[in-house]
Coordinates of C-alpha atoms in Angstrom, one line a residue:
M53 CA 0.0 0.0 0.0
V54 CA 2.9 2.4 0.8
Q55 CA 4.5 1.7 -2.5
E56 CA 1.2 2.3 -4.4
A57 CA 0.7 5.6 -2.6
A58 CA 4.2 6.7 -3.4
L59 CA 3.7 5.8 -7.0
K60 CA 0.4 7.7 -7.2
E61 CA 2.1 10.7 -5.6
K62 CA 4.9 10.6 -8.1
K63 CA 2.5 10.4 -11.0
S64 CA 0.5 13.3 -9.6
Q65 CA 3.7 15.4 -9.4
A66 CA 4.7 14.6 -13.0
T67 CA 3.8 17.4 -15.3
G68 CA 4.2 15.5 -18.6
L69 CA 7.6 17.0 -19.1
S70 CA 10.3 14.6 -20.2
G71 CA 14.0 14.8 -19.7
A72 CA 14.2 15.9 -23.3
D73 CA 11.7 18.7 -22.6
L74 CA 13.9 19.9 -19.8
L75 CA 17.0 19.8 -22.1
L76 CA 15.2 21.9 -24.8
K77 CA 13.9 24.4 -22.3
A78 CA 17.4 24.8 -20.9
L79 CA 18.9 25.3 -24.3
E80 CA 16.3 27.9 -25.1
K81 CA 17.2 29.7 -21.9
E82 CA 20.8 29.8 -23.1
N83 CA 19.5 31.5 -26.3
V84 CA 20.8 28.7 -28.5
E85 CA 20.1 29.6 -32.2
V86 CA 21.4 26.6 -34.0
I87 CA 22.1 22.9 -33.2
F88 CA 24.4 20.8 -35.4
G89 CA 23.2 17.2 -34.8
Y90 CA 22.7 13.7 -36.2
P91 CA 19.9 11.5 -34.9
G92 CA 20.2 7.9 -33.7
G93 CA 18.5 5.5 -31.4
A94 CA 19.8 6.9 -28.1
V95 CA 18.8 10.5 -28.9
L96 CA 15.4 9.8 -30.5
P97 CA 13.5 11.2 -27.4
I98 CA 15.5 14.5 -27.8
Y99 CA 14.8 14.6 -31.6
D100 CA 11.1 14.0 -31.0
K101 CA 11.0 17.2 -29.0
L102 CA 13.2 19.0 -31.5
Y103 CA 10.5 18.4 -34.1
D104 CA 8.5 21.2 -32.4
S105 CA 11.4 23.4 -31.5
K106 CA 12.1 26.8 -32.9
I107 CA 15.9 26.2 -32.7
L108 CA 17.4 25.8 -36.2
H109 CA 18.7 22.3 -36.6
V110 CA 21.4 21.6 -39.1
L111 CA 21.9 18.0 -40.2
P112 CA 25.5 17.4 -41.2
R113 CA 26.3 14.3 -43.3
H114 CA 28.8 13.1 -40.8
E115 CA 29.1 13.8 -37.1
Q116 CA 32.6 15.1 -37.4
G117 CA 31.4 17.6 -40.0
G118 CA 28.8 18.7 -37.5
I119 CA 31.2 19.4 -34.7
H120 CA 33.6 21.2 -37.1
A121 CA 30.6 23.3 -38.2
A122 CA 29.9 24.1 -34.6
E123 CA 33.6 25.2 -34.2
G124 CA 33.3 27.6 -37.1
Y125 CA 30.0 29.0 -35.7
A126 CA 31.6 29.5 -32.3
R127 CA 34.7 31.1 -33.7
I128 CA 32.8 33.8 -35.6
S129 CA 29.8 34.3 -33.4
G130 CA 31.6 34.1 -30.0
K131 CA 28.7 31.9 -28.8
P132 CA 29.1 28.3 -27.9
G133 CA 28.5 25.8 -30.7
V134 CA 25.9 23.2 -29.8
V135 CA 26.2 19.6 -31.1
I136 CA 24.0 16.5 -30.6
A137 CA 25.3 13.0 -31.5
T138 CA 23.9 9.6 -30.7
S139 CA 25.6 7.0 -28.6
G140 CA 28.5 4.7 -29.6
P141 CA 29.8 5.5 -33.1
G142 CA 27.8 8.8 -33.2
A143 CA 29.6 10.0 -30.1
T144 CA 33.0 8.6 -31.1
N145 CA 32.8 10.3 -34.5
I146 CA 33.0 13.7 -32.7
I147 CA 36.2 13.0 -30.8
T148 CA 38.5 14.7 -33.3
G149 CA 36.3 17.9 -33.1
L150 CA 36.5 17.9 -29.3
A151 CA 40.3 17.6 -29.4
D152 CA 40.4 20.3 -32.0
A153 CA 38.2 22.7 -30.0
M154 CA 40.1 22.0 -26.8
M155 CA 43.5 22.8 -28.4
D156 CA 42.1 26.0 -30.0
S157 CA 40.0 27.2 -27.0
L158 CA 36.6 27.1 -28.7
P159 CA 33.4 27.0 -26.7
L160 CA 31.2 24.0 -27.4
V161 CA 28.4 22.2 -25.6
V162 CA 28.2 18.7 -27.0
I163 CA 25.2 16.4 -26.0
T164 CA 25.9 12.7 -26.6
G165 CA 23.2 10.1 -26.4
Q166 CA 23.9 7.1 -24.1
V167 CA 22.3 3.7 -23.6
A168 CA 19.8 3.4 -20.8
T169 CA 21.1 3.6 -17.3
S170 CA 20.1 0.0 -16.5
V171 CA 22.6 -1.3 -19.1
I172 CA 25.5 1.1 -18.8
G173 CA 28.6 -0.9 -18.3
S174 CA 27.2 -4.1 -19.9
D175 CA 28.6 -3.5 -23.4
A176 CA 25.1 -2.8 -24.7
F177 CA 24.4 -2.1 -28.3
Q178 CA 26.1 1.2 -29.3
E179 CA 27.5 1.8 -25.9
A180 CA 30.8 3.7 -25.5
D181 CA 32.4 5.1 -22.4
I182 CA 32.2 8.7 -23.5
L183 CA 33.2 10.1 -20.1
G184 CA 36.4 8.1 -20.1
I185 CA 37.1 8.8 -23.8
T186 CA 36.5 12.6 -23.6
T187 CA 38.0 13.4 -20.2
P188 CA 41.5 14.4 -21.6
I189 CA 40.0 16.4 -24.5
T190 CA 37.3 18.4 -22.8
K191 CA 37.2 21.2 -20.3
Y192 CA 34.6 19.2 -18.4
N193 CA 32.1 16.4 -18.9
Y194 CA 28.9 15.2 -17.3
Q195 CA 26.7 12.2 -17.4
I196 CA 23.0 12.8 -16.5
R197 CA 22.1 10.4 -13.7
D198 CA 18.9 12.1 -12.5
T199 CA 16.4 14.2 -14.5
K200 CA 16.3 16.8 -11.7
D201 CA 19.9 17.6 -12.6
I202 CA 19.3 18.5 -16.2
P203 CA 18.6 22.3 -15.9
R204 CA 21.6 22.8 -13.6
I205 CA 24.0 20.7 -15.7
V206 CA 23.1 22.5 -18.9
K207 CA 23.5 25.9 -17.3
E208 CA 26.8 24.9 -15.8
A209 CA 28.0 23.5 -19.1
F210 CA 27.4 26.8 -20.9
Y211 CA 29.1 28.7 -18.2
I212 CA 32.2 26.5 -18.1
A213 CA 32.4 26.4 -21.9
T214 CA 32.4 30.2 -22.2
S215 CA 34.1 31.5 -19.1
G216 CA 37.8 31.6 -18.4
R217 CA 39.7 30.0 -21.2
P218 CA 36.9 28.7 -23.5
G219 CA 36.6 25.0 -24.4
P220 CA 34.3 22.1 -25.1
V221 CA 32.0 20.5 -22.5
V222 CA 30.2 17.2 -23.0
I223 CA 26.9 16.2 -21.5
D224 CA 26.3 12.4 -21.8
F225 CA 22.5 11.8 -21.8
P226 CA 21.1 8.2 -21.2
K227 CA 18.1 7.5 -23.4
D228 CA 15.8 6.4 -20.5
L229 CA 16.3 9.7 -18.7
A230 CA 15.6 11.7 -21.8
A231 CA 12.3 9.9 -22.1
A232 CA 11.4 9.8 -18.4
L233 CA 8.6 12.1 -17.2
T234 CA 9.3 14.5 -14.5
E235 CA 8.3 17.8 -12.9
E236 CA 9.4 21.2 -14.0
L237 CA 12.2 22.4 -11.9
Q238 CA 13.2 25.8 -10.5
E239 CA 16.2 27.4 -12.1
Q240 CA 19.3 27.2 -9.8
E241 CA 22.2 29.6 -9.4
I242 CA 25.5 28.3 -10.5
S243 CA 27.8 27.4 -7.6
L244 CA 31.2 26.0 -8.6
P245 CA 33.6 26.8 -5.8
G246 CA 36.3 24.7 -7.4
Y247 CA 36.1 26.6 -10.7
Q248 CA 36.8 30.4 -10.3
P249 CA 38.7 31.7 -13.3
T250 CA 40.8 34.8 -12.6
I251 CA 39.5 37.7 -14.7
E252 CA 40.9 40.8 -13.1
P253 CA 44.7 40.8 -13.3
N254 CA 47.0 41.6 -10.4
L255 CA 47.5 45.4 -10.5
L256 CA 51.1 45.1 -9.2
Q257 CA 52.0 42.8 -12.0
V258 CA 50.4 45.2 -14.5
R259 CA 52.4 48.1 -13.1
K260 CA 55.6 46.0 -13.3
L261 CA 54.9 45.3 -17.0
A262 CA 54.2 48.9 -17.7
E263 CA 57.5 49.9 -16.1
A264 CA 59.3 47.3 -18.2
V265 CA 57.8 48.7 -21.3
S266 CA 59.1 52.2 -20.5
K267 CA 62.6 50.9 -20.0
A268 CA 62.8 48.6 -23.0
K269 CA 64.9 49.3 -26.1
R270 CA 63.6 46.5 -28.3
P271 CA 60.0 45.7 -27.2
V272 CA 57.5 43.6 -29.2
I273 CA 54.0 42.4 -28.6
L274 CA 53.1 38.8 -29.5
A275 CA 49.3 38.6 -29.8
G276 CA 47.5 35.3 -29.9
A277 CA 44.0 34.1 -30.2
G278 CA 43.3 35.1 -26.6
V279 CA 43.0 38.7 -27.8
L280 CA 40.2 37.6 -30.1
H281 CA 38.4 35.5 -27.5
A282 CA 38.5 38.4 -25.1
K283 CA 37.1 40.8 -27.7
A284 CA 40.2 43.0 -27.0
S285 CA 41.4 43.9 -30.5
A286 CA 40.5 47.6 -30.1
L287 CA 42.3 47.8 -26.8
L288 CA 45.4 46.1 -28.2
K289 CA 45.5 48.7 -30.9
Q290 CA 45.1 51.5 -28.4
F291 CA 47.9 50.1 -26.2
A292 CA 50.2 49.5 -29.1
E293 CA 49.7 53.0 -30.4
Q294 CA 50.0 54.6 -27.0
Q295 CA 53.3 53.0 -26.3
K296 CA 54.5 52.8 -30.0
L297 CA 54.9 49.0 -29.7
H298 CA 55.2 46.7 -32.8
V299 CA 52.9 43.7 -32.9
V300 CA 53.5 40.2 -34.1
H301 CA 50.7 37.6 -34.5
T302 CA 50.5 33.9 -34.0
L303 CA 48.6 31.9 -36.7
L304 CA 45.4 31.8 -34.6
G305 CA 45.8 35.5 -33.6
L306 CA 45.5 36.9 -37.2
G307 CA 43.0 39.8 -37.3
G308 CA 43.6 40.8 -33.7
F309 CA 45.6 43.8 -35.0
P310 CA 45.1 45.5 -38.4
A311 CA 47.5 44.1 -41.0
G312 CA 47.9 47.5 -42.7
H313 CA 48.9 49.3 -39.5
E314 CA 52.4 50.7 -39.4
L315 CA 53.1 49.0 -36.1
Y316 CA 52.2 45.5 -37.5
I317 CA 55.1 43.3 -38.4
G318 CA 53.4 40.1 -39.5
M319 CA 52.8 36.5 -38.5
A320 CA 55.6 34.6 -36.7
G321 CA 56.5 30.9 -36.5
M322 CA 57.5 28.1 -38.8
H323 CA 56.1 29.8 -41.9
G324 CA 56.0 33.3 -40.5
C325 CA 57.7 36.3 -42.1
Y326 CA 61.4 37.1 -41.6
A327 CA 60.7 40.4 -39.8
A328 CA 58.3 38.9 -37.3
N329 CA 60.6 36.0 -36.4
M330 CA 63.7 38.2 -36.2
A331 CA 61.8 40.7 -33.9
L332 CA 61.0 37.8 -31.6
Y333 CA 64.7 36.7 -31.7
Q334 CA 66.3 40.1 -31.0
C335 CA 63.7 41.8 -28.7
D336 CA 64.7 42.7 -25.2
L337 CA 61.1 42.7 -23.9
L338 CA 58.5 40.2 -25.2
I339 CA 54.9 40.8 -24.2
N340 CA 52.8 37.7 -24.9
I341 CA 49.1 38.4 -24.9
G342 CA 46.9 35.3 -25.2
A343 CA 49.3 33.0 -26.9
R344 CA 50.6 29.6 -25.6
F345 CA 54.2 29.5 -26.9
D346 CA 53.5 26.4 -29.0
D347 CA 56.4 24.6 -30.8
R348 CA 55.3 25.8 -34.3
L349 CA 55.8 29.4 -33.1
T350 CA 58.9 29.1 -31.0
G351 CA 61.1 26.6 -32.9
N352 CA 64.1 25.4 -30.8
L353 CA 63.4 26.9 -27.4
K354 CA 67.0 27.5 -26.8
H355 CA 67.0 30.2 -29.5
F356 CA 63.6 31.8 -28.8
A357 CA 63.8 35.4 -27.5
P358 CA 67.2 34.5 -25.8
N359 CA 67.9 38.0 -24.6
A360 CA 64.4 39.1 -23.6
R361 CA 62.5 39.6 -20.4
V362 CA 59.2 37.8 -21.0
A363 CA 55.8 39.1 -19.9
H364 CA 52.9 36.7 -20.4
I365 CA 49.2 37.8 -20.1
D366 CA 46.9 34.7 -20.1
I367 CA 43.7 33.8 -18.5
D368 CA 44.9 30.2 -18.1
P369 CA 47.6 30.1 -15.4
A370 CA 48.7 26.7 -16.6
E371 CA 50.1 28.3 -19.8
I372 CA 52.4 30.7 -18.0
G373 CA 55.9 29.3 -17.7
K374 CA 54.8 26.0 -19.3
N375 CA 57.2 26.3 -22.3
I376 CA 59.0 29.6 -21.9
H377 CA 60.4 31.0 -18.6
T378 CA 58.2 34.1 -17.7
H379 CA 59.6 37.0 -15.8
I380 CA 56.4 39.0 -15.5
P381 CA 53.3 36.7 -15.2
V382 CA 49.9 38.4 -15.5
V383 CA 47.0 36.0 -15.0
G384 CA 43.7 37.4 -16.2
D385 CA 41.5 38.2 -19.1
A386 CA 43.3 39.9 -22.0
R387 CA 40.7 42.6 -22.2
E388 CA 40.9 43.5 -18.5
A389 CA 44.7 43.4 -18.6
L390 CA 44.8 45.8 -21.6
I391 CA 42.4 48.2 -19.9
Q392 CA 44.7 48.3 -16.9
L393 CA 47.8 48.8 -19.1
V394 CA 46.2 51.6 -21.1
R395 CA 45.4 53.4 -17.8
Q396 CA 49.0 53.3 -16.7
D397 CA 49.9 55.7 -19.5
T398 CA 53.6 55.4 -18.8
K399 CA 56.2 57.1 -21.0
P400 CA 56.7 55.2 -24.3
P401 CA 60.1 53.5 -24.7
E402 CA 63.0 55.1 -26.6
Q403 CA 63.4 52.7 -29.5
D404 CA 64.3 54.7 -32.6
E405 CA 67.0 52.3 -33.7
W406 CA 64.7 49.3 -33.1
V407 CA 61.9 50.9 -35.2
E408 CA 64.4 51.5 -38.0
T409 CA 65.6 47.9 -37.9
I410 CA 62.1 46.5 -38.1
S411 CA 61.3 48.8 -41.0
T412 CA 64.4 47.6 -42.9
W413 CA 63.5 43.9 -42.3
K414 CA 59.9 44.4 -43.5
K415 CA 61.2 46.2 -46.6
D416 CA 64.0 43.9 -47.5
F417 CA 62.6 40.5 -46.7
P418 CA 58.9 40.3 -47.7
Y419 CA 57.1 37.1 -48.6
Y420 CA 57.9 36.4 -52.2
Y421 CA 57.4 33.8 -55.0
E422 CA 58.4 33.4 -58.6
N423 CA 55.5 34.0 -61.0
T424 CA 55.4 31.6 -64.0
D425 CA 53.0 30.4 -66.6
V426 CA 51.7 27.8 -64.1
L427 CA 49.1 29.2 -61.8
K428 CA 50.7 30.0 -58.4
P429 CA 48.7 29.4 -55.2
Q430 CA 50.2 32.7 -53.7
K431 CA 48.7 34.6 -56.7
V432 CA 45.3 33.0 -56.1
M433 CA 45.4 34.2 -52.5
E434 CA 46.5 37.7 -53.5
L435 CA 43.5 37.8 -56.0
L436 CA 41.1 36.6 -53.3
Y437 CA 42.3 39.4 -51.0
E438 CA 42.2 42.1 -53.6
K439 CA 38.7 41.2 -54.9
T440 CA 37.2 41.0 -51.5
A441 CA 39.0 44.1 -50.2
G442 CA 40.1 42.0 -47.2
E443 CA 36.6 41.8 -45.9
A444 CA 35.8 38.1 -46.3
I445 CA 35.7 35.5 -43.6
V446 CA 38.5 33.1 -44.6
V447 CA 38.1 29.5 -43.4
T448 CA 40.9 27.0 -44.2
D449 CA 41.7 23.4 -44.0
V450 CA 45.2 22.3 -43.0
G451 CA 48.3 22.3 -45.1
Q452 CA 50.1 24.4 -47.6
H453 CA 47.0 26.4 -48.6
Q454 CA 46.5 27.2 -45.0
M455 CA 49.9 28.8 -44.7
W456 CA 49.5 30.7 -48.0
A457 CA 46.2 32.1 -46.8
A458 CA 47.8 33.2 -43.5
Q459 CA 50.7 34.9 -45.4
Y460 CA 48.9 36.6 -48.3
Y461 CA 45.4 37.5 -47.0
Q462 CA 45.7 40.7 -45.0
F463 CA 43.3 40.7 -42.1
E464 CA 42.3 44.2 -41.1
N465 CA 39.5 43.2 -38.7
A466 CA 38.9 40.7 -36.0
D467 CA 36.9 37.5 -36.3
R468 CA 37.5 37.0 -40.1
W469 CA 39.8 34.0 -39.8
V470 CA 38.9 30.4 -39.0
T471 CA 41.5 27.6 -39.1
S472 CA 42.5 24.5 -37.2
G473 CA 45.7 25.4 -35.3
G474 CA 46.8 23.2 -32.5
L475 CA 45.4 19.9 -33.7
G476 CA 45.9 20.6 -37.4
T477 CA 42.8 18.7 -38.5
M478 CA 42.4 17.9 -42.2
G479 CA 38.7 17.9 -43.2
F480 CA 38.0 20.9 -40.9
G481 CA 37.7 23.6 -43.5
L482 CA 34.5 22.8 -45.5
P483 CA 32.2 22.1 -42.5
A484 CA 33.7 25.0 -40.5
S485 CA 32.8 27.3 -43.3
I486 CA 29.2 26.2 -42.9
G487 CA 29.2 27.2 -39.2
A488 CA 30.9 30.5 -40.0
Q489 CA 28.3 31.4 -42.7
L490 CA 25.4 30.6 -40.3
A491 CA 27.1 32.8 -37.7
D492 CA 27.3 35.7 -40.1
P493 CA 24.8 35.2 -42.9
S494 CA 25.7 38.5 -44.6
A495 CA 29.4 37.9 -44.8
C496 CA 31.4 36.7 -47.8
V497 CA 32.8 33.3 -46.6
I498 CA 35.6 31.7 -48.6
A499 CA 36.6 28.1 -47.8
V500 CA 40.2 27.8 -48.8
L501 CA 40.9 24.0 -49.0
G502 CA 43.4 21.6 -50.3
D503 CA 42.3 18.8 -52.6
G504 CA 43.3 16.3 -49.8
G505 CA 41.3 17.8 -47.0
F506 CA 38.3 18.6 -49.2
Q507 CA 38.0 14.9 -50.0
M508 CA 37.7 14.2 -46.3
S509 CA 34.5 16.1 -45.9
T510 CA 33.0 16.4 -49.4
Q511 CA 29.6 15.1 -48.1
E512 CA 29.0 18.4 -46.4
L513 CA 28.4 20.0 -49.8
A514 CA 24.9 18.6 -49.2
V515 CA 24.4 21.0 -46.3
I516 CA 25.6 24.0 -48.3
A517 CA 23.2 23.0 -51.1
E518 CA 20.3 22.4 -48.7
F519 CA 20.6 25.8 -47.0
Q520 CA 21.9 27.5 -50.2
L521 CA 24.7 29.0 -48.2
P522 CA 26.7 31.4 -50.5
I523 CA 30.1 29.9 -49.6
K524 CA 32.9 30.2 -52.2
I525 CA 34.9 27.0 -52.0
A526 CA 38.4 27.6 -53.3
I527 CA 40.3 24.3 -53.8
F528 CA 44.0 24.7 -54.2
N529 CA 44.4 21.5 -56.3
N530 CA 47.9 20.3 -56.7
K531 CA 47.0 16.6 -56.7
T532 CA 49.2 16.0 -53.7
L533 CA 49.1 16.1 -49.9
G534 CA 51.1 19.3 -50.3
M535 CA 52.7 19.8 -47.0
V536 CA 53.6 16.1 -46.7
R537 CA 55.1 16.3 -50.2
Q538 CA 57.1 19.4 -49.2
W539 CA 58.6 17.7 -46.1
Q540 CA 59.4 14.6 -48.1
E541 CA 61.2 16.7 -50.7
I542 CA 63.2 18.6 -48.1
F543 CA 63.9 16.1 -45.4
Y544 CA 63.4 12.7 -47.1
G545 CA 65.3 13.0 -50.3
S546 CA 62.2 13.5 -52.5
R547 CA 61.0 10.0 -51.7
F548 CA 57.3 10.8 -52.2
S549 CA 55.8 7.9 -50.3
H550 CA 52.0 8.0 -50.8
S551 CA 51.7 11.7 -50.8
K552 CA 50.5 12.2 -54.4
N553 CA 46.9 11.8 -55.5
P554 CA 46.9 11.2 -59.3
V555 CA 43.3 9.8 -59.2
Q556 CA 40.7 12.3 -58.2
P557 CA 37.0 12.9 -59.1
S558 CA 36.1 15.9 -61.1
F559 CA 35.4 18.4 -58.4
V560 CA 33.4 20.5 -60.8
K561 CA 31.1 17.5 -61.6
L562 CA 30.9 16.6 -58.0
A563 CA 29.7 20.1 -57.1
E564 CA 27.2 20.0 -59.9
A565 CA 25.9 16.7 -58.6
Y566 CA 24.9 18.6 -55.5
G567 CA 23.4 21.5 -57.6
I568 CA 26.4 23.8 -56.9
K569 CA 28.1 25.6 -59.8
G570 CA 31.7 24.6 -60.3
Y571 CA 34.6 26.1 -62.3
Q572 CA 38.0 24.6 -63.2
I573 CA 40.6 27.4 -63.3
N574 CA 44.0 26.8 -64.9
S575 CA 45.5 30.3 -65.3
E576 CA 45.7 33.7 -63.7
A577 CA 43.6 35.2 -66.5
E578 CA 40.9 32.6 -65.8
A579 CA 41.1 33.3 -62.1
Q580 CA 40.7 37.0 -62.6
S581 CA 37.6 36.5 -64.8
V582 CA 35.9 33.8 -62.7
L583 CA 36.4 35.6 -59.4
D584 CA 34.9 38.8 -60.9
E585 CA 31.9 36.8 -61.9
V586 CA 31.2 34.8 -58.7
L587 CA 32.4 36.7 -55.6
N588 CA 29.5 39.1 -55.5
N589 CA 26.7 36.6 -56.1
S590 CA 24.6 35.0 -53.5
E591 CA 25.1 31.4 -54.6
P592 CA 27.4 28.7 -53.4
V593 CA 30.3 28.1 -55.9
L594 CA 33.2 25.6 -56.1
L595 CA 36.4 26.8 -57.7
D596 CA 39.0 24.2 -58.6
F597 CA 42.3 26.1 -58.9
R598 CA 44.8 23.9 -60.7
V599 CA 47.9 25.3 -59.0
D600 CA 51.6 24.5 -59.3
A601 CA 52.1 21.0 -57.8
D602 CA 55.8 21.7 -57.0
E603 CA 55.4 25.0 -55.1
N604 CA 56.6 25.0 -51.5
V605 CA 55.7 27.3 -48.6
Y606 CA 58.5 29.6 -47.6
P607 CA 60.0 31.0 -45.4
M608 CA 60.4 27.8 -43.3
I609 CA 62.0 27.0 -40.0
A610 CA 63.1 23.3 -40.1
P611 CA 62.4 21.2 -37.0
G612 CA 65.1 21.7 -34.4
K613 CA 66.2 25.0 -35.7
G614 CA 65.9 28.4 -34.0
I615 CA 63.4 31.0 -35.0
H616 CA 66.2 33.0 -36.7
E617 CA 67.3 30.1 -38.8
M618 CA 64.8 30.4 -41.7
V619 CA 65.3 29.0 -45.2
G620 CA 63.6 30.3 -48.3
V621 CA 64.0 33.9 -47.3
K622 CA 64.2 36.4 -50.2
K623 CA 67.9 37.3 -50.9

């Protein structure tokens, strides 16, 4: 009798809301505009509720495409990308995207379906230990164990993903709890005593940095993606102009400082420009704002900024001192740190000789290539820049084309650049361009891809066609895995082991199969004509640029060499 009474009471309390209802309500409270998801058995209760939802749902043709699209959306919008995948293979297909977002500090909230709680741990059909798999590659992860926790967990997930150093958060959602009826719950305040990111920097450390700037003779700012995540580009410009400081960018930091500004030097690192790398090598004060001193930037650590005092501003204290000894650590949000630095208004450093040296480097050692009758990839990037006036959102895959885009497209504004940096994920570019276009529907989005990476995600052409997204897909087709071929040429005696792709589909016909216009372009004259025709229309277009298959990316710092030991520099 007691059990029957308890059951009746529980039924009377139930409002007809399921766990899936609570999830959708929580997502709506977070103002989610778009979900990138792929249905399957374990998430069918959620998809049944999505049927009536006003949230836009985008169906990728592969789960990995969905999470890369969410990354592109997050990078351009600044809002967390939201992903749904079913249990087992659906969830494991998003692992690469989670690792990519974790490396590049992109906010994602990823909901994975899970088998019913009664069979978790029994190797049930399409079961995978998503908590165990994703722990090393997420900022945090949850598994729903009680429906009453759903609103709180979703709210916490969005907070964790977007606060401090952004990153991906996973919510693993058992199917039975998504279907179970429950009562509507009161919204709870977030209380995470063990997670308190430092936003406001220590003022004493800021003052110490300001004093170091005023005494420096060869100062330089290294600006990373942290400037962009903090929406601090305008403040960076203000600080640099106030103190007359030159600025170098990391690959992911491009656009955080105007490329046409007189204080801008260029991109540094393995394929960075001579002036930027030499500025880092010879500086006496290096101010790192929101960059993590990764190996592709620093080269051999023994030769990186060997005579400099290093100041490092970062919201993630784990990055400070991790790779490079830091003399002035400043833990905090880049925006807040720059606000405090601007307020110091100390005397600018005396650096006339340094300014002249940098000017000479920029003038004497620019990026260069030899123009021939064969279409050069660098020329294609120059044309894309000229014909879009530098206003496009450029999304790349990974490889040679990525480096040419970084070198030859001059970014004047923030949040116009989307690429896979830390993980270097081939197949990223095409789906990421979908997310970028959805984040900014009025923008001209150019997906700069290699023929290898494009073939890893061609199925996402269906999404572009379905939504008629006006993305311009520029394939730099050299019928090789270009960067692999370059390394084999330079370091392996031109033994091209499985890096050439002589057999390919017709990319033009492939595009046409999806109802997308395609053009094959073999010369600079054709490139000029076609770009004039297609860049200003509102239709998706695929451009198959047949570029020089033997062209390499230079300058280059070989593995083990110092940042000053570049090859391929203009003589």
